[in-house]
Amino acid sequence: MNAQDDLLQRWWQLEQKLMDKFGKKPDLESILFLIGLQETGFIQDNISKEQKQDLMHVALCTVLMPSGYYELDHMDADGWPHFNQLKEHQAQSLMEQESLLKDHVLFYFQNEGLI
């Protein structure tokens, strides 16, 4: 089994667990949104498009921190984390970017004890 096949297998397992929990198969954006909610504790009935983007940004920074792309700078008065970018994302194809994100999302869930 090559690394890409292993990544896909682990990703499908995560999707299945989330589908069992929420009743709907999540895509990468939905999973990033969930991570953003987890990291901020943000709870609100109606979430604006801008707030969704902010939550996904928090998730992206959070999952990429272990690889040194970001570091936590501070938490603001509302409990939202703010990050410093430490290194640039290298130019990659969309498929490579997605694989990188999926691998980091899986690492996040594993470290959180959620898978």
Short mmCIF file of C-alpha atoms in Angstrom, two decimals:
data_model
loop_
_atom_site.label_atom_id
_atom_site.label_comp_id
_atom_site.label_asym_id
_atom_site.label_seq_id
_atom_site.Cartn_x
_atom_site.Cartn_y
_atom_site.Cartn_z
CA MET A 1 0.00 0.00 0.00
CA ASN A 2 1.47 3.36 -0.95
CA ALA A 3 1.23 6.54 1.10
CA GLN A 4 -1.61 8.00 -0.99
CA ASP A 5 -3.70 4.83 -0.57
CA ASP A 6 -3.06 4.89 3.19
CA LEU A 7 -4.14 8.53 3.37
CA LEU A 8 -7.34 7.78 1.46
CA GLN A 9 -8.13 4.81 3.68
CA ARG A 10 -7.66 6.84 6.87
CA TRP A 11 -9.66 9.74 5.38
CA TRP A 12 -12.58 7.44 4.53
CA GLN A 13 -12.54 6.12 8.08
CA LEU A 14 -12.75 9.69 9.43
CA GLU A 15 -15.56 10.53 7.02
CA GLN A 16 -17.45 7.42 8.16
CA LYS A 17 -17.08 8.30 11.84
CA LEU A 18 -18.31 11.83 11.20
CA MET A 19 -21.14 10.55 9.02
CA ASP A 20 -22.20 8.18 11.80
CA LYS A 21 -22.16 11.07 14.26
CA PHE A 22 -23.84 13.75 12.12
CA GLY A 23 -25.85 11.71 9.62
CA LYS A 24 -24.27 13.33 6.59
CA LYS A 25 -21.01 12.70 4.73
CA PRO A 26 -18.75 15.70 5.35
CA ASP A 27 -16.42 17.25 2.81
CA LEU A 28 -13.05 18.80 3.67
CA GLU A 29 -14.57 22.27 4.12
CA SER A 30 -17.19 20.93 6.54
CA ILE A 31 -14.52 19.17 8.55
CA LEU A 32 -12.42 22.35 8.71
CA PHE A 33 -15.54 24.21 9.85
CA LEU A 34 -16.04 21.65 12.64
CA ILE A 35 -12.41 22.03 13.72
CA GLY A 36 -12.87 25.81 13.80
CA LEU A 37 -15.91 25.40 16.04
CA GLN A 38 -13.98 23.00 18.27
CA GLU A 39 -11.01 25.36 18.59
CA THR A 40 -13.02 28.52 19.29
CA GLY A 41 -16.00 27.15 21.18
CA PHE A 42 -18.05 29.47 18.98
CA ILE A 43 -21.75 28.67 19.30
CA GLN A 44 -24.41 30.70 17.57
CA ASP A 45 -27.65 29.84 15.81
CA ASN A 46 -27.02 31.88 12.69
CA ILE A 47 -23.44 31.98 11.48
CA SER A 48 -22.58 34.46 8.76
CA LYS A 49 -20.48 33.61 5.72
CA GLU A 50 -17.66 35.74 7.14
CA GLN A 51 -17.81 33.90 10.47
CA LYS A 52 -17.68 30.55 8.64
CA GLN A 53 -14.61 31.74 6.76
CA ASP A 54 -13.02 32.89 10.03
CA LEU A 55 -13.72 29.51 11.63
CA MET A 56 -12.19 27.70 8.67
CA HIS A 57 -9.13 29.99 8.85
CA VAL A 58 -8.70 29.11 12.53
CA ALA A 59 -8.93 25.42 11.60
CA LEU A 60 -6.44 25.76 8.76
CA CYS A 61 -3.89 27.52 10.97
CA THR A 62 -4.48 25.04 13.79
CA VAL A 63 -3.98 21.92 11.69
CA LEU A 64 -0.89 23.33 9.97
CA MET A 65 0.81 24.45 13.21
CA PRO A 66 2.55 21.09 13.84
CA SER A 67 4.38 21.47 10.51
CA GLY A 68 5.60 24.94 11.39
CA TYR A 69 3.43 26.95 9.02
CA TYR A 70 1.75 28.89 11.83
CA GLU A 71 2.15 29.63 15.49
CA LEU A 72 -0.42 30.83 17.96
CA ASP A 73 0.15 34.52 18.65
CA HIS A 74 -2.60 35.25 21.16
CA MET A 75 -6.22 34.78 22.08
CA ASP A 76 -8.38 37.87 21.79
CA ALA A 77 -10.95 39.05 24.35
CA ASP A 78 -13.65 36.94 22.67
CA GLY A 79 -11.53 33.78 22.92
CA TRP A 80 -10.59 33.64 19.25
CA PRO A 81 -7.03 32.53 18.45
CA HIS A 82 -4.79 34.70 16.28
CA PHE A 83 -1.84 33.23 14.42
CA ASN A 84 1.45 34.29 12.89
CA GLN A 85 2.44 32.71 9.61
CA LEU A 86 5.97 31.33 9.93
CA LYS A 87 6.57 30.00 6.45
CA GLU A 88 4.98 30.24 3.04
CA HIS A 89 2.95 27.47 1.53
CA GLN A 90 4.88 26.01 -1.36
CA ALA A 91 3.25 26.05 -4.76
CA GLN A 92 1.47 22.72 -5.19
CA SER A 93 -1.23 21.29 -7.36
CA LEU A 94 -4.76 21.30 -5.97
CA MET A 95 -4.53 17.56 -5.38
CA GLU A 96 -1.26 17.94 -3.44
CA GLN A 97 -2.75 20.77 -1.37
CA GLU A 98 -5.80 18.67 -0.55
CA SER A 99 -3.64 15.70 0.44
CA LEU A 100 -1.52 17.91 2.69
CA LEU A 101 -4.61 19.29 4.39
CA LYS A 102 -6.25 15.88 4.77
CA ASP A 103 -3.08 14.47 6.32
CA HIS A 104 -2.93 17.36 8.79
CA VAL A 105 -6.64 17.08 9.60
CA LEU A 106 -6.17 13.38 10.35
CA PHE A 107 -3.20 14.22 12.58
CA TYR A 108 -5.34 16.80 14.40
CA PHE A 109 -8.14 14.30 15.06
CA GLN A 110 -5.63 11.67 16.16
CA ASN A 111 -3.93 14.08 18.59
CA GLU A 112 -7.29 15.14 19.98
CA GLY A 113 -8.14 11.49 20.58
CA LEU A 114 -11.11 11.70 18.26
CA ILE A 115 -10.02 8.86 15.95
#
